[in-house]
Short mmCIF file of C-alpha atoms in Angstrom, two decimals:
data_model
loop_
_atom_site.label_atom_id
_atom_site.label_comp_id
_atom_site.label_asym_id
_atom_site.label_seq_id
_atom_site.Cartn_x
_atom_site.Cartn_y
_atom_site.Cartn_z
CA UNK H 70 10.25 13.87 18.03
CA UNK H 71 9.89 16.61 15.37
CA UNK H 72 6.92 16.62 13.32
CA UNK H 73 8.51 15.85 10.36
CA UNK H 74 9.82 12.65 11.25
CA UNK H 75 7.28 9.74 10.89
CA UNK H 76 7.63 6.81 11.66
CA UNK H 77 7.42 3.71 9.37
CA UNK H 78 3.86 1.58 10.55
CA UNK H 79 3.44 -1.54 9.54
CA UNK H 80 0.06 -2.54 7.78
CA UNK H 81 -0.90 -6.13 7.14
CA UNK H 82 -2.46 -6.79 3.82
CA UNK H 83 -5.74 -8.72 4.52
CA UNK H 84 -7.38 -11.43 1.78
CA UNK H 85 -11.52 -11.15 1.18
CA UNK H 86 -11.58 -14.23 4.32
CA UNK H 87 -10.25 -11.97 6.67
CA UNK H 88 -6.46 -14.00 6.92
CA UNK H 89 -3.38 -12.12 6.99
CA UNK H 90 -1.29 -12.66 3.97
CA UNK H 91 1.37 -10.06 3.83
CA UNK H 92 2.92 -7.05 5.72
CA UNK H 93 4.02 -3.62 3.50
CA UNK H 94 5.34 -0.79 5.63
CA UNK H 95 4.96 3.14 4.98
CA UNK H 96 4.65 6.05 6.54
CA UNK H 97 0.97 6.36 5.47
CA UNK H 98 -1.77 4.11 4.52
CA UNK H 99 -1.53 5.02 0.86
CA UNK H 100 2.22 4.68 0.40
CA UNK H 101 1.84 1.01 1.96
CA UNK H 102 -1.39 0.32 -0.37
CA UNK H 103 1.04 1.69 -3.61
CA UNK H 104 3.52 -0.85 -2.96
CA UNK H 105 0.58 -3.70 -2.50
CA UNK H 106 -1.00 -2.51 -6.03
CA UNK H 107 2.64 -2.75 -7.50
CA UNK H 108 2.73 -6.56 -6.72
CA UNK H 109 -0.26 -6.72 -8.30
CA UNK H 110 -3.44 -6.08 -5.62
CA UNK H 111 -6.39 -4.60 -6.45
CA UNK H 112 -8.69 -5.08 -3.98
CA UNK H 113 -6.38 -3.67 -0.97
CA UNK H 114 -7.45 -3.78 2.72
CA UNK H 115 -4.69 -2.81 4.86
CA UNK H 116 -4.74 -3.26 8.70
CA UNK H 117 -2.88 -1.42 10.58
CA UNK H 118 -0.67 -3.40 13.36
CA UNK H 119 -1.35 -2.60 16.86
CA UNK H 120 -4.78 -0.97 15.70
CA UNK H 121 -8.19 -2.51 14.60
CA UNK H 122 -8.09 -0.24 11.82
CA UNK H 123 -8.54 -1.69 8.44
CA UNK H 124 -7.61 1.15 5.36
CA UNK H 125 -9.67 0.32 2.05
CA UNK H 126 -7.81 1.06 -1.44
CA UNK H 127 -8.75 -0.24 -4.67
CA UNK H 128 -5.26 -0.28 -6.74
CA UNK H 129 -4.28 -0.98 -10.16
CA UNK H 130 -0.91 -0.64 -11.91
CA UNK H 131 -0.17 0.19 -15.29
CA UNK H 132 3.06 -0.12 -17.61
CA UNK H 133 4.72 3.08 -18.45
CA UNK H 134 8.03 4.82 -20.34
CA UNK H 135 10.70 5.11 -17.52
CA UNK H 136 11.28 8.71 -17.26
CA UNK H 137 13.78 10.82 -18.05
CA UNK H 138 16.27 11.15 -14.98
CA UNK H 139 15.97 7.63 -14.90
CA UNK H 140 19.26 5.35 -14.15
CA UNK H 141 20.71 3.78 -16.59
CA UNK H 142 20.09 0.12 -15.41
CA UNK H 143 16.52 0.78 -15.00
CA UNK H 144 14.37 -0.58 -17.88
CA UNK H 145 12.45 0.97 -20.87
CA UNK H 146 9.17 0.04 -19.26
CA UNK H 147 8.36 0.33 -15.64
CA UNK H 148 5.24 -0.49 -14.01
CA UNK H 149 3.23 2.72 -11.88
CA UNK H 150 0.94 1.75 -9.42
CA UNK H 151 -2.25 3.76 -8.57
CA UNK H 152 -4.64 3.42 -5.92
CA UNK H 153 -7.55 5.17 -5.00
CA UNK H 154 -8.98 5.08 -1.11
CA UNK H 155 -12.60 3.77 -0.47
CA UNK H 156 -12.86 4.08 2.45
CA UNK H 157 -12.01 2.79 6.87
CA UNK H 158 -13.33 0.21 8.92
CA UNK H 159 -13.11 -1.26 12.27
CA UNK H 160 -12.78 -4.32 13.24
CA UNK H 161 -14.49 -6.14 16.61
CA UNK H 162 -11.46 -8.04 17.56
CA UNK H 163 -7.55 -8.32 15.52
#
């Protein structure tokens, strides 16, 4: 497979208890965490399936113009998330 052909990983959004509570996919950590902070997370953990790796973001999302070589049937406003990483752990056991 040539390098510049990820694939797509799956990363399961984990609550402050530990529990699973959602799945966003992406070819990297952050691009999952950015669609997790455009539902509206902010404090994003992010496990990565098959792995005991858990990615730490801390998102937010604002509201912003839509931009110029927007579609037409987009709207006026469009929300932008941003995340910023904190950090990795490891888990003992998935």
């Amino acid at each position: 497979m040539p390098k510049n052909e990820k694939e797509t990983r799956n990363f399961a959004l984990r609550d402050d208890k530990g529990n699973e509570i959602g799945v966003f996919t992406g070819k990297s950590p952050r691009q999952a965490a950015l669609k997790a902070a455009n539902r509206g997370h902010k404090d994003i953990r992010l496990r990565e399936r098959g792995t005991k790796k858990v990615h730490i973001f801390e998102g937010s999302r604002l509201q912003v113009n839509k931009p110029k070589s927007a579609p037409a049937w987009m709207p006026d406003k469009i929300w932008k998330p941003k995340v910023k990483k904190i950090g990795m752990e490891k888990l003992e056991e998935v």
